[in-house]
PDB file of C-alpha atoms in Angstrom:
ATOM      1  CA  UNK W   1      13.928   2.262   6.796  1.00 43.00           C
ATOM      2  CA  UNK W   2      14.677   0.507  10.084  1.00 46.00           C
ATOM      3  CA  UNK W   3      13.646  -3.113   9.915  1.00 54.00           C
ATOM      4  CA  UNK W   4      11.655  -4.890  12.590  1.00 65.00           C
ATOM      5  CA  UNK W   5      12.733  -7.994  14.445  1.00 83.00           C
ATOM      6  CA  UNK W   6      13.311 -11.046  12.281  1.00 93.00           C
ATOM      7  CA  UNK W   7      10.791 -13.863  12.890  1.00 96.00           C
ATOM      8  CA  UNK W   8      12.112 -17.293  13.743  1.00 97.00           C
ATOM      9  CA  UNK W   9      11.339 -20.465  11.823  1.00 97.00           C
ATOM     10  CA  UNK W  10       9.352 -21.634  14.864  1.00 98.00           C
ATOM     11  CA  UNK W  11       7.152 -18.534  14.858  1.00 98.00           C
ATOM     12  CA  UNK W  12       6.499 -18.847  11.137  1.00 98.00           C
ATOM     13  CA  UNK W  13       5.660 -22.519  11.552  1.00 98.00           C
ATOM     14  CA  UNK W  14       3.297 -21.732  14.450  1.00 98.00           C
ATOM     15  CA  UNK W  15       1.321 -19.283  12.316  1.00 98.00           C
ATOM     16  CA  UNK W  16       1.226 -21.595   9.299  1.00 98.00           C
ATOM     17  CA  UNK W  17       0.176 -24.609  11.377  1.00 98.00           C
ATOM     18  CA  UNK W  18      -2.577 -22.639  13.126  1.00 98.00           C
ATOM     19  CA  UNK W  19      -4.004 -21.366   9.831  1.00 98.00           C
ATOM     20  CA  UNK W  20      -3.928 -24.791   8.174  1.00 97.00           C
ATOM     21  CA  UNK W  21      -5.492 -26.442  11.225  1.00 98.00           C
ATOM     22  CA  UNK W  22      -8.283 -23.851  11.343  1.00 98.00           C
ATOM     23  CA  UNK W  23      -8.927 -24.425   7.644  1.00 97.00           C
ATOM     24  CA  UNK W  24      -9.548 -28.096   8.461  1.00 97.00           C
ATOM     25  CA  UNK W  25     -11.602 -27.639  11.618  1.00 97.00           C
ATOM     26  CA  UNK W  26     -13.437 -24.357  10.861  1.00 96.00           C
ATOM     27  CA  UNK W  27     -13.436 -23.945   7.075  1.00 96.00           C
ATOM     28  CA  UNK W  28     -14.857 -20.592   5.949  1.00 97.00           C
ATOM     29  CA  UNK W  29     -18.302 -20.611   4.321  1.00 95.00           C
ATOM     30  CA  UNK W  30     -16.737 -18.863   1.334  1.00 96.00           C
ATOM     31  CA  UNK W  31     -13.515 -20.812   0.675  1.00 97.00           C
ATOM     32  CA  UNK W  32     -10.334 -18.742   0.535  1.00 98.00           C
ATOM     33  CA  UNK W  33      -8.742 -18.172  -2.842  1.00 98.00           C
ATOM     34  CA  UNK W  34      -6.408 -20.997  -3.883  1.00 98.00           C
ATOM     35  CA  UNK W  35      -3.704 -18.493  -4.884  1.00 97.00           C
ATOM     36  CA  UNK W  36      -3.607 -17.150  -1.321  1.00 98.00           C
ATOM     37  CA  UNK W  37      -3.473 -20.652   0.139  1.00 97.00           C
ATOM     38  CA  UNK W  38      -0.643 -21.424  -2.287  1.00 96.00           C
ATOM     39  CA  UNK W  39       1.255 -18.413  -0.896  1.00 95.00           C
ATOM     40  CA  UNK W  40       0.968 -19.869   2.581  1.00 96.00           C
ATOM     41  CA  UNK W  41       1.912 -23.395   1.583  1.00 94.00           C
ATOM     42  CA  UNK W  42       4.679 -22.746  -0.921  1.00 92.00           C
ATOM     43  CA  UNK W  43       6.997 -20.469   1.060  1.00 92.00           C
ATOM     44  CA  UNK W  44       7.262 -18.418   4.244  1.00 95.00           C
ATOM     45  CA  UNK W  45       7.616 -14.884   2.880  1.00 96.00           C
ATOM     46  CA  UNK W  46       4.022 -13.712   3.402  1.00 96.00           C
ATOM     47  CA  UNK W  47       3.832 -14.998   6.978  1.00 97.00           C
ATOM     48  CA  UNK W  48       7.337 -13.753   7.797  1.00 97.00           C
ATOM     49  CA  UNK W  49       6.577 -10.252   6.510  1.00 95.00           C
ATOM     50  CA  UNK W  50       3.302 -10.138   8.461  1.00 96.00           C
ATOM     51  CA  UNK W  51       5.039 -11.277  11.638  1.00 96.00           C
ATOM     52  CA  UNK W  52       7.549  -8.480  11.147  1.00 94.00           C
ATOM     53  CA  UNK W  53       4.725  -5.979  10.611  1.00 94.00           C
ATOM     54  CA  UNK W  54       3.012  -7.186  13.793  1.00 95.00           C
ATOM     55  CA  UNK W  55       6.221  -7.062  15.853  1.00 93.00           C
ATOM     56  CA  UNK W  56       6.422 -10.876  16.099  1.00 96.00           C
ATOM     57  CA  UNK W  57       3.024 -11.160  17.829  1.00 97.00           C
ATOM     58  CA  UNK W  58       2.108 -14.683  16.722  1.00 98.00           C
ATOM     59  CA  UNK W  59      -1.513 -14.639  17.949  1.00 98.00           C
ATOM     60  CA  UNK W  60      -2.166 -11.268  16.314  1.00 97.00           C
ATOM     61  CA  UNK W  61      -0.605 -12.506  13.089  1.00 98.00           C
ATOM     62  CA  UNK W  62      -2.828 -15.604  13.035  1.00 98.00           C
ATOM     63  CA  UNK W  63      -5.962 -13.530  13.636  1.00 98.00           C
ATOM     64  CA  UNK W  64      -5.087 -10.830  11.091  1.00 97.00           C
ATOM     65  CA  UNK W  65      -3.947 -13.284   8.430  1.00 98.00           C
ATOM     66  CA  UNK W  66      -7.245 -15.180   8.702  1.00 98.00           C
ATOM     67  CA  UNK W  67      -9.149 -11.880   8.422  1.00 98.00           C
ATOM     68  CA  UNK W  68      -6.964 -10.899   5.471  1.00 98.00           C
ATOM     69  CA  UNK W  69      -7.653 -14.178   3.674  1.00 98.00           C
ATOM     70  CA  UNK W  70     -11.405 -13.625   4.137  1.00 98.00           C
ATOM     71  CA  UNK W  71     -11.187 -10.015   2.913  1.00 98.00           C
ATOM     72  CA  UNK W  72      -9.110 -10.930  -0.121  1.00 98.00           C
ATOM     73  CA  UNK W  73     -11.711 -13.523  -1.155  1.00 98.00           C
ATOM     74  CA  UNK W  74     -14.746 -11.297  -0.559  1.00 98.00           C
ATOM     75  CA  UNK W  75     -13.081  -8.272  -2.211  1.00 98.00           C
ATOM     76  CA  UNK W  76     -12.027 -10.399  -5.169  1.00 98.00           C
ATOM     77  CA  UNK W  77      -8.445  -9.139  -5.284  1.00 98.00           C
ATOM     78  CA  UNK W  78      -7.329 -11.878  -7.678  1.00 98.00           C
ATOM     79  CA  UNK W  79     -10.065 -10.870 -10.124  1.00 97.00           C
ATOM     80  CA  UNK W  80      -9.271  -7.138 -10.163  1.00 98.00           C
ATOM     81  CA  UNK W  81      -7.730  -6.001 -13.440  1.00 97.00           C
ATOM     82  CA  UNK W  82      -7.529  -2.960 -15.684  1.00 97.00           C
ATOM     83  CA  UNK W  83     -10.931  -3.706 -17.228  1.00 97.00           C
ATOM     84  CA  UNK W  84     -13.014  -3.736 -14.037  1.00 97.00           C
ATOM     85  CA  UNK W  85     -11.748  -0.756 -12.048  1.00 98.00           C
ATOM     86  CA  UNK W  86     -12.945   2.826 -12.507  1.00 98.00           C
ATOM     87  CA  UNK W  87     -11.491   3.851 -15.871  1.00 98.00           C
ATOM     88  CA  UNK W  88     -11.372   7.569 -15.068  1.00 97.00           C
ATOM     89  CA  UNK W  89      -9.282   6.948 -11.936  1.00 97.00           C
ATOM     90  CA  UNK W  90      -7.066   4.487 -13.797  1.00 97.00           C
ATOM     91  CA  UNK W  91      -6.242   6.968 -16.569  1.00 97.00           C
ATOM     92  CA  UNK W  92      -6.324  10.420 -14.934  1.00 97.00           C
ATOM     93  CA  UNK W  93      -2.892  10.182 -13.313  1.00 97.00           C
ATOM     94  CA  UNK W  94      -4.192  10.517  -9.774  1.00 97.00           C
ATOM     95  CA  UNK W  95      -2.969   7.047  -8.717  1.00 98.00           C
ATOM     96  CA  UNK W  96      -0.185   5.161 -10.463  1.00 98.00           C
ATOM     97  CA  UNK W  97       3.134   3.345 -10.018  1.00 98.00           C
ATOM     98  CA  UNK W  98       6.302   4.743 -11.590  1.00 98.00           C
ATOM     99  CA  UNK W  99      10.030   4.574 -10.793  1.00 98.00           C
ATOM    100  CA  UNK W 100      11.608   3.485  -7.500  1.00 98.00           C
ATOM    101  CA  UNK W 101      12.949   4.907  -4.260  1.00 98.00           C
ATOM    102  CA  UNK W 102      16.642   4.721  -3.340  1.00 97.00           C
ATOM    103  CA  UNK W 103      16.091   1.265  -1.825  1.00 97.00           C
ATOM    104  CA  UNK W 104      14.686  -0.034  -5.101  1.00 97.00           C
ATOM    105  CA  UNK W 105      11.052  -0.089  -3.980  1.00 98.00           C
ATOM    106  CA  UNK W 106       8.385   1.010  -6.502  1.00 98.00           C
ATOM    107  CA  UNK W 107       6.727   4.395  -5.956  1.00 98.00           C
ATOM    108  CA  UNK W 108       2.947   4.326  -5.596  1.00 98.00           C
ATOM    109  CA  UNK W 109       2.241   7.930  -6.566  1.00 98.00           C
ATOM    110  CA  UNK W 110      -0.884   9.740  -5.361  1.00 98.00           C
ATOM    111  CA  UNK W 111      -1.242  13.117  -7.076  1.00 98.00           C
ATOM    112  CA  UNK W 112      -3.472  14.983  -4.642  1.00 96.00           C
ATOM    113  CA  UNK W 113      -4.062  18.014  -6.877  1.00 96.00           C
ATOM    114  CA  UNK W 114      -6.096  15.707  -9.157  1.00 97.00           C
ATOM    115  CA  UNK W 115      -8.347  14.558  -6.312  1.00 97.00           C
ATOM    116  CA  UNK W 116     -11.717  16.026  -5.343  1.00 95.00           C
ATOM    117  CA  UNK W 117     -14.009  15.108  -2.473  1.00 93.00           C
ATOM    118  CA  UNK W 118     -16.832  14.265  -4.887  1.00 95.00           C
ATOM    119  CA  UNK W 119     -14.967  11.213  -6.217  1.00 97.00           C
ATOM    120  CA  UNK W 120     -16.145   7.769  -5.140  1.00 97.00           C
ATOM    121  CA  UNK W 121     -13.953   6.609  -2.243  1.00 97.00           C
ATOM    122  CA  UNK W 122     -14.521   2.867  -2.696  1.00 98.00           C
ATOM    123  CA  UNK W 123     -13.612   3.044  -6.382  1.00 98.00           C
ATOM    124  CA  UNK W 124     -10.466   5.062  -5.623  1.00 98.00           C
ATOM    125  CA  UNK W 125      -9.334   2.510  -3.035  1.00 98.00           C
ATOM    126  CA  UNK W 126     -10.044  -0.285  -5.507  1.00 98.00           C
ATOM    127  CA  UNK W 127      -7.607   1.354  -7.961  1.00 98.00           C
ATOM    128  CA  UNK W 128      -4.987   1.463  -5.190  1.00 98.00           C
ATOM    129  CA  UNK W 129      -5.584  -2.250  -4.510  1.00 98.00           C
ATOM    130  CA  UNK W 130      -5.168  -2.886  -8.258  1.00 98.00           C
ATOM    131  CA  UNK W 131      -1.739  -1.218  -8.270  1.00 98.00           C
ATOM    132  CA  UNK W 132      -0.530  -2.855  -5.035  1.00 98.00           C
ATOM    133  CA  UNK W 133      -1.573  -6.285  -6.267  1.00 98.00           C
ATOM    134  CA  UNK W 134       0.038  -5.644  -9.654  1.00 98.00           C
ATOM    135  CA  UNK W 135       3.348  -4.668  -8.034  1.00 97.00           C
ATOM    136  CA  UNK W 136       3.290  -7.603  -5.615  1.00 96.00           C
ATOM    137  CA  UNK W 137       2.636 -10.110  -8.383  1.00 95.00           C
ATOM    138  CA  UNK W 138       5.264  -8.727 -10.751  1.00 95.00           C
ATOM    139  CA  UNK W 139       7.832  -8.797  -7.940  1.00 95.00           C
ATOM    140  CA  UNK W 140       6.705 -11.285  -5.302  1.00 94.00           C
ATOM    141  CA  UNK W 141       5.247  -9.437  -2.281  1.00 94.00           C
ATOM    142  CA  UNK W 142       7.449  -6.405  -2.990  1.00 94.00           C
ATOM    143  CA  UNK W 143       7.310  -3.480  -0.593  1.00 96.00           C
ATOM    144  CA  UNK W 144       6.497  -0.089  -2.083  1.00 98.00           C
ATOM    145  CA  UNK W 145       6.799   3.543  -1.071  1.00 98.00           C
ATOM    146  CA  UNK W 146       3.602   5.565  -0.867  1.00 98.00           C
ATOM    147  CA  UNK W 147       4.418   8.925  -2.478  1.00 98.00           C
ATOM    148  CA  UNK W 148       1.762  11.529  -1.663  1.00 97.00           C
ATOM    149  CA  UNK W 149       2.514  14.299  -4.129  1.00 97.00           C
ATOM    150  CA  UNK W 150       1.026  17.483  -2.688  1.00 96.00           C
ATOM    151  CA  UNK W 151       2.488  19.732  -5.415  1.00 95.00           C
ATOM    152  CA  UNK W 152      -0.153  22.274  -6.368  1.00 95.00           C
ATOM    153  CA  UNK W 153      -2.781  20.808  -3.999  1.00 95.00           C
ATOM    154  CA  UNK W 154      -5.202  23.110  -2.211  1.00 93.00           C
ATOM    155  CA  UNK W 155      -7.966  22.878   0.365  1.00 90.00           C
ATOM    156  CA  UNK W 156     -10.408  21.571  -2.259  1.00 92.00           C
ATOM    157  CA  UNK W 157      -8.119  18.557  -2.806  1.00 94.00           C
ATOM    158  CA  UNK W 158      -7.640  17.746   0.890  1.00 92.00           C
ATOM    159  CA  UNK W 159     -10.021  14.887   1.605  1.00 94.00           C
ATOM    160  CA  UNK W 160      -9.556  13.405   5.069  1.00 93.00           C
ATOM    161  CA  UNK W 161     -11.868  10.479   4.305  1.00 94.00           C
ATOM    162  CA  UNK W 162      -9.720   9.532   1.303  1.00 96.00           C
ATOM    163  CA  UNK W 163      -6.497   9.754   3.305  1.00 95.00           C
ATOM    164  CA  UNK W 164      -8.053   7.815   6.194  1.00 94.00           C
ATOM    165  CA  UNK W 165      -9.126   5.178   3.681  1.00 96.00           C
ATOM    166  CA  UNK W 166      -5.587   4.860   2.311  1.00 97.00           C
ATOM    167  CA  UNK W 167      -4.090   4.607   5.802  1.00 96.00           C
ATOM    168  CA  UNK W 168      -6.702   2.032   6.840  1.00 95.00           C
ATOM    169  CA  UNK W 169      -6.131  -0.025   3.696  1.00 97.00           C
ATOM    170  CA  UNK W 170      -2.413  -0.338   4.366  1.00 97.00           C
ATOM    171  CA  UNK W 171      -2.805  -0.754   8.124  1.00 95.00           C
ATOM    172  CA  UNK W 172      -5.269  -3.644   7.925  1.00 95.00           C
ATOM    173  CA  UNK W 173      -4.868  -5.200   4.455  1.00 97.00           C
ATOM    174  CA  UNK W 174      -1.237  -4.534   3.478  1.00 97.00           C
ATOM    175  CA  UNK W 175       0.612  -3.865   6.759  1.00 96.00           C
ATOM    176  CA  UNK W 176       3.797  -5.403   5.352  1.00 94.00           C
ATOM    177  CA  UNK W 177       3.755  -3.367   2.112  1.00 96.00           C
ATOM    178  CA  UNK W 178       4.902   0.218   2.880  1.00 97.00           C
ATOM    179  CA  UNK W 179       8.617   0.956   2.774  1.00 96.00           C
ATOM    180  CA  UNK W 180       8.191   4.693   3.338  1.00 97.00           C
ATOM    181  CA  UNK W 181       5.335   7.157   3.272  1.00 97.00           C
ATOM    182  CA  UNK W 182       6.614  10.316   1.594  1.00 97.00           C
ATOM    183  CA  UNK W 183       4.519  13.495   1.694  1.00 97.00           C
ATOM    184  CA  UNK W 184       6.044  15.789  -0.914  1.00 97.00           C
ATOM    185  CA  UNK W 185       5.791  19.586  -1.118  1.00 96.00           C
ATOM    186  CA  UNK W 186       3.106  19.973   1.531  1.00 95.00           C
ATOM    187  CA  UNK W 187       1.623  23.468   1.020  1.00 93.00           C
ATOM    188  CA  UNK W 188       1.674  25.733   4.058  1.00 92.00           C
ATOM    189  CA  UNK W 189      -2.089  26.096   3.709  1.00 89.00           C
ATOM    190  CA  UNK W 190      -2.517  22.365   4.391  1.00 92.00           C
ATOM    191  CA  UNK W 191      -0.266  22.142   7.471  1.00 91.00           C
ATOM    192  CA  UNK W 192      -3.209  22.168   9.895  1.00 91.00           C
ATOM    193  CA  UNK W 193      -5.032  19.446   7.959  1.00 89.00           C
ATOM    194  CA  UNK W 194      -1.857  17.350   7.861  1.00 90.00           C
ATOM    195  CA  UNK W 195      -1.549  17.570  11.649  1.00 93.00           C
ATOM    196  CA  UNK W 196      -5.039  16.050  11.847  1.00 92.00           C
ATOM    197  CA  UNK W 197      -3.977  13.279   9.453  1.00 92.00           C
ATOM    198  CA  UNK W 198      -1.057  12.372  11.710  1.00 94.00           C
ATOM    199  CA  UNK W 199      -3.396  11.868  14.685  1.00 93.00           C
ATOM    200  CA  UNK W 200      -5.086   8.882  13.058  1.00 90.00           C
ATOM    201  CA  UNK W 201      -1.937   7.288  11.664  1.00 93.00           C
ATOM    202  CA  UNK W 202      -0.679   4.218  13.556  1.00 93.00           C
ATOM    203  CA  UNK W 203       2.686   4.468  15.293  1.00 91.00           C
ATOM    204  CA  UNK W 204       4.482   2.239  12.789  1.00 91.00           C
ATOM    205  CA  UNK W 205       3.243   4.429   9.920  1.00 93.00           C
ATOM    206  CA  UNK W 206       4.535   7.550  11.657  1.00 94.00           C
ATOM    207  CA  UNK W 207       7.944   5.866  11.931  1.00 94.00           C
ATOM    208  CA  UNK W 208       8.249   5.654   8.145  1.00 95.00           C
ATOM    209  CA  UNK W 209       6.571   8.998   7.382  1.00 96.00           C
ATOM    210  CA  UNK W 210       8.774  11.684   5.863  1.00 96.00           C
ATOM    211  CA  UNK W 211       7.861  15.151   4.582  1.00 96.00           C
ATOM    212  CA  UNK W 212       9.982  16.041   1.562  1.00 97.00           C
ATOM    213  CA  UNK W 213      10.645  19.104  -0.578  1.00 97.00           C
ATOM    214  CA  UNK W 214      12.658  19.652  -3.756  1.00 96.00           C
ATOM    215  CA  UNK W 215      15.652  20.303  -1.504  1.00 96.00           C
ATOM    216  CA  UNK W 216      15.706  16.970   0.327  1.00 96.00           C
ATOM    217  CA  UNK W 217      13.812  14.513  -1.879  1.00 97.00           C
ATOM    218  CA  UNK W 218      17.189  13.180  -3.039  1.00 97.00           C
ATOM    219  CA  UNK W 219      17.563  11.476   0.351  1.00 97.00           C
ATOM    220  CA  UNK W 220      14.790   9.073  -0.658  1.00 97.00           C
ATOM    221  CA  UNK W 221      14.487   9.206  -4.465  1.00 98.00           C
ATOM    222  CA  UNK W 222      17.493   9.790  -6.698  1.00 97.00           C
ATOM    223  CA  UNK W 223      17.247  12.514  -9.397  1.00 97.00           C
ATOM    224  CA  UNK W 224      16.784  10.097 -12.314  1.00 97.00           C
ATOM    225  CA  UNK W 225      13.811   8.484 -10.535  1.00 98.00           C
ATOM    226  CA  UNK W 226      12.374  11.833  -9.502  1.00 98.00           C
ATOM    227  CA  UNK W 227       9.940  13.686 -11.757  1.00 97.00           C
ATOM    228  CA  UNK W 228      10.902  17.161 -12.999  1.00 96.00           C
ATOM    229  CA  UNK W 229       7.810  18.361 -11.148  1.00 95.00           C
ATOM    230  CA  UNK W 230       9.528  17.265  -7.922  1.00 96.00           C
ATOM    231  CA  UNK W 231      12.877  18.793  -8.875  1.00 93.00           C
ATOM    232  CA  UNK W 232      14.331  15.695 -10.548  1.00 96.00           C
ATOM    233  CA  UNK W 233      15.400  14.709 -14.067  1.00 97.00           C
ATOM    234  CA  UNK W 234      12.493  12.507 -15.190  1.00 98.00           C
ATOM    235  CA  UNK W 235      10.137  14.245 -17.644  1.00 97.00           C
ATOM    236  CA  UNK W 236       7.674  11.312 -17.604  1.00 97.00           C
ATOM    237  CA  UNK W 237       3.986  12.105 -18.017  1.00 95.00           C
ATOM    238  CA  UNK W 238       1.581   9.412 -16.877  1.00 96.00           C
ATOM    239  CA  UNK W 239      -0.194   7.277 -19.416  1.00 96.00           C
ATOM    240  CA  UNK W 240      -1.709   3.987 -18.307  1.00 97.00           C
ATOM    241  CA  UNK W 241       0.096   0.941 -19.580  1.00 90.00           C
TER     242      UNK W 241
END
């Protein structure tokens, strides 16, 4: 994946100083989580990765980081765990993390054939937040590749609201997280719907979007990290752990 421009120490300092000053002069009614403030104070990785995601726009980074801090507190991201997310969605193999892409980034796998439009969107997105947070705590602020497995999916599984929700979550809450977005084995029947999806994807998401098949998935995921279902060597079957 092509990397963005590298932020300077001055730009990082400008963002950090602005956030810390605003915390003193305009403290939020609901104080931000201490773990998030620790991330800002202890090192520069979070701010640097956001600056890169926002193409070194310092003012935009300050605004979005403040909004992100508020969202993370109100959403309770530090309190989300395997006991308080939807248990069906946690265990049904629709959303999970397994193996890595060729750049060593974990695969966040979305098995679309297991999705139906009747499922609760907010609870599905909460499970995605659970997995992203889990990955980024186990390996500090690690990027991940969103792997949309369309194998066996049909029109009944194609839920534009769900896909919009995923795109919006990463665009506004985790803009620095995606390494690639891989759409695997897109059925011909869903081509028209996928064209609609692309119209509401931001430009930087389109830059890292790839459509893969069994023939070319090896460009992004090596055979030992690729499920047999995808044409690889891994016979793993999901079980929550």
